[in-house]
Amino acid sequence: MTPRTLADGQHSRIHIVDVDSGETTLVLESSEILFEAPNWSLDGESLYVNGDGSLFKILLAGSSEPERIDHGELPALNNDHVLDPDGEHVFVSCEDGHIHRAPLAGGSAVRITNEDGRLHFLHGVSPDGAELAYIGLTADEDGTWSPPNVFTIPTTGGEDTQLTDDRFPDDGSEYSPDGTWIYFNSERASTVPGHAQIFRMRRDGSGIEQLTFDERVNWFPHVSPDGARLAYVSFPPGTEGHPPDLDVFVRTCAADGSGVRDVAHVLGGQGTMNVHSWAPDGSRLAYVDYPVETEDRP
């Protein structure tokens, strides 16, 4: 696996949207680096995004020039990264198939996940910073992936706990702010391949509840800091997985799945909002789109 790159004529654009007013601000546009998956710093003054296999910091006040963070010999990053609640570290998934903990200021990282034959894709850290929720799967020699399942592991390393174990793909596992729930997307209720919807379960894997029930394909639920709302990426009907360069919506709803609203309509999908993208005050979301230049857009 290698970091994604922009197609000819394509740009990556990082936006911030006020979820109530709909007012949108363009933070950064690049024709050179395919930026993905914005996180907010705990003080709300910066965004962290990945691109070209590295993590970047973008200050929201003054210059928006992205600063590449040097993590030494850490393998190339993908777009699964979550800030440690301590405000000083970040947990990242890398192209070696493992999750690592690295300093936000740069420096050497520590591997968290075990040599268990699985690929590990990070999505959530518990509010107390003690546990990670990740997606684990195996890949055959021909490149075929097994159905992904939800696992947890202590942030200091140790024994994994498998929370889902079935033939239905599960992904996007993220904790509620009170640590009671793990939200995720799953195909467990679908009758056709790819039709993922949003679910939640208790932290021990019990009490699974379906929250969205529509014809679109819904991925990456992110819980607002007050626990009242979800944001997620809604793909067109018939989509399998979470591919790039599709006509998608960034949507919000109540934490129980009611009151669905569109807050952005973009060319994107993969990379748009793979990780927790709420501002600390819960008023705004960060997301990325990937427009392609045409004769109508010089």
Short mmCIF file of C-alpha atoms in Angstrom, two decimals:
data_model
loop_
_atom_site.label_atom_id
_atom_site.label_comp_id
_atom_site.label_asym_id
_atom_site.label_seq_id
_atom_site.Cartn_x
_atom_site.Cartn_y
_atom_site.Cartn_z
CA MET A 1 0.00 0.00 0.00
CA THR A 2 1.29 3.45 -0.91
CA PRO A 3 -0.04 6.95 -0.11
CA ARG A 4 -2.69 8.25 -2.49
CA THR A 5 -1.86 11.00 -4.97
CA LEU A 6 -3.89 13.53 -6.94
CA ALA A 7 -4.98 12.81 -10.49
CA ASP A 8 -4.11 15.20 -13.30
CA GLY A 9 -6.00 18.45 -12.80
CA GLN A 10 -7.24 17.46 -9.35
CA HIS A 11 -7.00 19.50 -6.15
CA SER A 12 -7.47 18.66 -2.49
CA ARG A 13 -9.38 21.33 -0.55
CA ILE A 14 -9.77 21.45 3.22
CA HIS A 15 -12.95 23.14 4.43
CA ILE A 16 -14.59 24.04 7.72
CA VAL A 17 -18.38 24.20 7.87
CA ASP A 18 -20.60 25.62 10.61
CA VAL A 19 -23.08 22.76 11.05
CA ASP A 20 -25.98 25.01 12.03
CA SER A 21 -25.61 27.96 9.65
CA GLY A 22 -24.00 26.07 6.78
CA GLU A 23 -21.36 28.78 6.38
CA THR A 24 -18.23 27.21 4.86
CA THR A 25 -14.62 28.43 4.96
CA LEU A 26 -11.87 27.21 2.64
CA VAL A 27 -8.79 26.56 4.79
CA LEU A 28 -6.33 25.24 2.22
CA GLU A 29 -6.20 24.16 -1.43
CA SER A 30 -3.39 22.10 -2.92
CA SER A 31 -2.65 20.87 -6.44
CA GLU A 32 0.44 18.99 -5.22
CA ILE A 33 -0.49 16.98 -2.12
CA LEU A 34 -3.60 14.85 -1.63
CA PHE A 35 -4.56 15.84 1.92
CA GLU A 36 -7.00 13.65 3.85
CA ALA A 37 -8.87 13.19 7.09
CA PRO A 38 -8.71 16.35 9.23
CA ASN A 39 -8.53 16.21 13.04
CA TRP A 40 -8.77 19.28 15.29
CA SER A 41 -6.24 20.11 17.98
CA LEU A 42 -7.74 20.11 21.48
CA ASP A 43 -7.50 23.92 21.65
CA GLY A 44 -9.31 24.32 18.31
CA GLU A 45 -6.49 26.38 16.83
CA SER A 46 -5.08 23.84 14.36
CA LEU A 47 -5.99 20.98 12.06
CA TYR A 48 -3.98 17.80 11.57
CA VAL A 49 -4.20 16.04 8.19
CA ASN A 50 -2.25 13.35 6.40
CA GLY A 51 -0.73 13.57 2.94
CA ASP A 52 2.14 11.91 1.07
CA GLY A 53 2.53 9.45 3.94
CA SER A 54 3.14 12.15 6.58
CA LEU A 55 1.14 14.09 9.14
CA PHE A 56 0.77 17.87 8.69
CA LYS A 57 -0.27 20.64 11.07
CA ILE A 58 -2.27 23.62 9.75
CA LEU A 59 -2.71 26.70 11.93
CA LEU A 60 -6.15 28.23 11.46
CA ALA A 61 -5.08 31.77 12.36
CA GLY A 62 -2.63 33.66 10.17
CA SER A 63 -0.72 31.61 7.61
CA SER A 64 -2.37 28.36 6.57
CA GLU A 65 0.82 26.88 5.10
CA PRO A 66 0.88 23.23 6.22
CA GLU A 67 3.78 22.12 8.43
CA ARG A 68 5.04 18.59 7.85
CA ILE A 69 5.70 16.78 11.15
CA ASP A 70 8.88 14.70 11.23
CA HIS A 71 8.31 11.28 12.78
CA GLY A 72 11.66 9.87 11.77
CA GLU A 73 11.52 6.31 10.47
CA LEU A 74 7.81 5.82 11.11
CA PRO A 75 6.31 3.97 8.11
CA ALA A 76 4.13 5.99 5.76
CA LEU A 77 0.80 7.03 7.30
CA ASN A 78 -2.62 6.35 5.86
CA ASN A 79 -5.73 8.38 6.65
CA ASP A 80 -6.56 6.79 10.02
CA HIS A 81 -5.20 8.99 12.80
CA VAL A 82 -6.74 10.05 16.12
CA LEU A 83 -5.42 12.54 18.66
CA ASP A 84 -4.53 11.25 22.12
CA PRO A 85 -6.68 12.95 24.79
CA ASP A 86 -3.43 14.08 26.43
CA GLY A 87 -3.09 16.67 23.64
CA GLU A 88 0.56 15.77 23.10
CA HIS A 89 0.41 12.56 21.05
CA VAL A 90 -1.41 11.10 18.09
CA PHE A 91 -2.30 7.50 17.29
CA VAL A 92 -1.75 6.65 13.62
CA SER A 93 -2.29 3.73 11.28
CA CYS A 94 0.65 3.12 8.97
CA GLU A 95 1.32 1.26 5.76
CA ASP A 96 3.03 -1.51 7.75
CA GLY A 97 -0.46 -2.53 8.89
CA HIS A 98 0.13 -1.41 12.50
CA ILE A 99 -1.02 1.36 14.83
CA HIS A 100 1.62 3.58 16.42
CA ARG A 101 1.65 6.36 19.04
CA ALA A 102 3.71 9.39 18.04
CA PRO A 103 4.41 12.85 19.51
CA LEU A 104 2.40 15.62 17.86
CA ALA A 105 5.52 17.79 17.91
CA GLY A 106 7.49 15.14 16.01
CA GLY A 107 9.92 12.48 17.11
CA SER A 108 10.06 8.72 17.49
CA ALA A 109 6.88 6.64 17.58
CA VAL A 110 6.00 3.48 19.50
CA ARG A 111 4.09 0.58 17.94
CA ILE A 112 0.90 -0.40 19.80
CA THR A 113 -0.56 -3.38 17.90
CA ASN A 114 0.60 -6.97 17.99
CA GLU A 115 2.18 -9.21 15.37
CA ASP A 116 -1.01 -11.22 15.01
CA GLY A 117 -1.27 -11.54 11.23
CA ARG A 118 -3.92 -8.82 10.97
CA LEU A 119 -3.94 -5.43 9.32
CA HIS A 120 -4.91 -2.77 11.88
CA PHE A 121 -6.84 0.39 10.94
CA LEU A 122 -7.39 2.91 13.74
CA HIS A 123 -10.61 4.85 14.20
CA GLY A 124 -11.23 5.63 17.87
CA VAL A 125 -9.62 6.32 21.22
CA SER A 126 -11.59 6.11 24.47
CA PRO A 127 -12.23 9.39 26.30
CA ASP A 128 -9.86 8.40 29.11
CA GLY A 129 -7.11 7.63 26.60
CA ALA A 130 -6.79 4.05 27.85
CA GLU A 131 -8.12 2.07 24.87
CA LEU A 132 -8.19 2.11 21.09
CA ALA A 133 -10.98 0.82 18.86
CA TYR A 134 -9.65 -0.42 15.54
CA ILE A 135 -10.68 -2.43 12.51
CA GLY A 136 -8.80 -5.68 12.06
CA LEU A 137 -8.69 -7.94 9.03
CA THR A 138 -6.43 -10.39 7.25
CA ALA A 139 -5.31 -10.38 3.63
CA ASP A 140 -4.72 -13.50 1.53
CA GLU A 141 -1.76 -13.87 -0.80
CA ASP A 142 -3.97 -12.94 -3.75
CA GLY A 143 -4.88 -9.66 -2.03
CA THR A 144 -8.37 -10.74 -0.94
CA TRP A 145 -9.36 -9.19 2.40
CA SER A 146 -11.41 -10.97 5.03
CA PRO A 147 -14.53 -9.19 6.36
CA PRO A 148 -13.25 -6.48 8.74
CA ASN A 149 -14.24 -6.62 12.41
CA VAL A 150 -14.05 -4.29 15.41
CA PHE A 151 -11.34 -4.87 18.01
CA THR A 152 -10.04 -2.96 21.01
CA ILE A 153 -6.56 -2.83 22.52
CA PRO A 154 -5.02 -0.90 25.45
CA THR A 155 -3.17 2.21 24.32
CA THR A 156 -0.09 0.90 26.10
CA GLY A 157 -0.26 -2.33 24.09
CA GLY A 158 -1.38 -5.73 25.30
CA GLU A 159 -4.18 -8.17 24.62
CA ASP A 160 -6.74 -7.48 21.88
CA THR A 161 -10.48 -7.91 22.41
CA GLN A 162 -12.66 -8.78 19.41
CA LEU A 163 -16.10 -7.15 19.59
CA THR A 164 -17.64 -8.29 16.28
CA ASP A 165 -17.11 -11.64 14.60
CA ASP A 166 -19.26 -12.34 11.55
CA ARG A 167 -19.25 -12.25 7.75
CA PHE A 168 -20.55 -8.68 7.55
CA PRO A 169 -17.97 -5.90 7.01
CA ASP A 170 -17.74 -3.53 9.99
CA ASP A 171 -15.70 -0.32 9.97
CA GLY A 172 -15.29 3.20 11.36
CA SER A 173 -15.40 2.32 15.08
CA GLU A 174 -15.45 5.39 17.34
CA TYR A 175 -16.28 5.97 21.02
CA SER A 176 -19.00 8.23 22.35
CA PRO A 177 -17.67 11.07 24.53
CA ASP A 178 -18.89 9.33 27.71
CA GLY A 179 -17.24 6.05 26.68
CA THR A 180 -20.52 4.13 26.83
CA TRP A 181 -20.97 3.41 23.11
CA ILE A 182 -18.87 2.48 20.12
CA TYR A 183 -20.38 3.77 16.88
CA PHE A 184 -19.53 2.04 13.61
CA ASN A 185 -20.76 1.37 10.08
CA SER A 186 -21.72 -2.12 9.00
CA GLU A 187 -23.32 -4.12 6.22
CA ARG A 188 -24.98 -6.47 8.72
CA ALA A 189 -28.49 -5.29 7.80
CA SER A 190 -27.92 -5.16 4.03
CA THR A 191 -29.43 -7.39 1.37
CA VAL A 192 -26.98 -6.23 -1.32
CA PRO A 193 -23.17 -5.90 -1.13
CA GLY A 194 -21.86 -2.58 0.14
CA HIS A 195 -25.05 -1.18 1.68
CA ALA A 196 -23.50 0.02 4.95
CA GLN A 197 -25.55 1.80 7.59
CA ILE A 198 -24.67 3.37 10.94
CA PHE A 199 -24.85 1.27 14.14
CA ARG A 200 -23.74 1.50 17.74
CA MET A 201 -22.96 -1.06 20.43
CA ARG A 202 -21.99 -1.09 24.07
CA ARG A 203 -18.30 -0.95 24.79
CA ASP A 204 -18.24 -4.72 25.40
CA GLY A 205 -19.84 -5.42 22.00
CA SER A 206 -23.36 -6.03 23.31
CA GLY A 207 -26.61 -4.19 22.57
CA ILE A 208 -26.05 -3.50 18.86
CA GLU A 209 -28.54 -0.92 17.50
CA GLN A 210 -29.09 0.24 13.91
CA LEU A 211 -29.36 4.04 13.60
CA THR A 212 -29.74 4.86 9.90
CA PHE A 213 -32.19 3.22 7.51
CA ASP A 214 -31.90 4.76 4.05
CA GLU A 215 -31.00 3.84 0.49
CA ARG A 216 -27.58 5.51 0.61
CA VAL A 217 -24.32 3.96 1.86
CA ASN A 218 -23.28 5.53 5.18
CA TRP A 219 -19.73 5.49 6.56
CA PHE A 220 -17.50 6.87 9.32
CA PRO A 221 -19.82 8.02 12.13
CA HIS A 222 -18.23 10.75 14.28
CA VAL A 223 -19.85 11.76 17.56
CA SER A 224 -19.96 15.45 18.51
CA PRO A 225 -18.11 16.45 21.71
CA ASP A 226 -21.40 16.80 23.64
CA GLY A 227 -22.59 13.39 22.44
CA ALA A 228 -25.75 14.85 20.89
CA ARG A 229 -25.00 14.56 17.18
CA LEU A 230 -23.33 12.35 14.60
CA ALA A 231 -21.54 13.37 11.43
CA TYR A 232 -20.89 10.86 8.67
CA VAL A 233 -20.17 10.48 4.95
CA SER A 234 -23.08 9.35 2.78
CA PHE A 235 -22.15 7.60 -0.49
CA PRO A 236 -24.46 6.99 -3.48
CA PRO A 237 -26.69 3.91 -3.45
CA GLY A 238 -24.87 0.84 -4.73
CA THR A 239 -21.42 1.94 -3.57
CA GLU A 240 -19.21 -0.89 -2.29
CA GLY A 241 -16.64 0.11 0.31
CA HIS A 242 -15.59 3.75 0.61
CA PRO A 243 -13.95 4.65 -2.71
CA PRO A 244 -12.67 8.11 -3.72
CA ASP A 245 -14.01 10.64 -6.23
CA LEU A 246 -17.73 10.11 -5.83
CA ASP A 247 -20.64 12.49 -5.35
CA VAL A 248 -21.08 12.31 -1.55
CA PHE A 249 -22.82 14.17 1.25
CA VAL A 250 -21.45 15.09 4.65
CA ARG A 251 -24.45 14.58 6.91
CA THR A 252 -25.39 15.09 10.52
CA CYS A 253 -28.11 13.57 12.65
CA ALA A 254 -29.00 13.14 16.30
CA ALA A 255 -27.06 10.50 18.23
CA ASP A 256 -30.03 8.13 17.84
CA GLY A 257 -30.04 8.54 14.05
CA SER A 258 -33.02 10.91 13.79
CA GLY A 259 -33.11 14.32 12.11
CA VAL A 260 -30.74 13.69 9.18
CA ARG A 261 -29.38 16.88 7.55
CA ASP A 262 -26.98 17.54 4.68
CA VAL A 263 -24.21 19.99 5.59
CA ALA A 264 -21.99 19.59 2.50
CA HIS A 265 -22.24 18.08 -1.00
CA VAL A 266 -18.81 17.33 -2.49
CA LEU A 267 -16.71 15.24 -4.85
CA GLY A 268 -14.94 12.99 -2.39
CA GLY A 269 -15.53 9.93 -0.23
CA GLN A 270 -12.27 8.28 0.74
CA GLY A 271 -10.29 10.94 2.61
CA THR A 272 -13.18 13.37 3.05
CA MET A 273 -13.89 12.63 6.71
CA ASN A 274 -12.40 9.27 7.71
CA VAL A 275 -11.55 10.43 11.24
CA HIS A 276 -13.15 12.45 14.03
CA SER A 277 -13.59 15.89 12.46
CA TRP A 278 -15.63 17.88 15.01
CA ALA A 279 -14.25 21.11 16.43
CA PRO A 280 -13.80 20.93 20.22
CA ASP A 281 -16.84 23.18 20.77
CA GLY A 282 -19.04 21.01 18.53
CA SER A 283 -20.08 23.88 16.26
CA ARG A 284 -18.03 23.04 13.16
CA LEU A 285 -16.77 20.15 11.05
CA ALA A 286 -13.65 19.89 8.92
CA TYR A 287 -13.72 17.91 5.69
CA VAL A 288 -11.85 17.54 2.39
CA ASP A 289 -13.07 17.50 -1.20
CA TYR A 290 -11.21 16.69 -4.43
CA PRO A 291 -12.46 18.73 -7.40
CA VAL A 292 -11.05 18.18 -10.87
CA GLU A 293 -10.31 21.13 -13.14
CA THR A 294 -12.47 21.39 -16.24
CA GLU A 295 -12.89 23.98 -18.97
CA ASP A 296 -15.47 25.65 -16.74
CA ARG A 297 -13.06 25.81 -13.78
CA PRO A 298 -9.71 27.33 -14.82
#
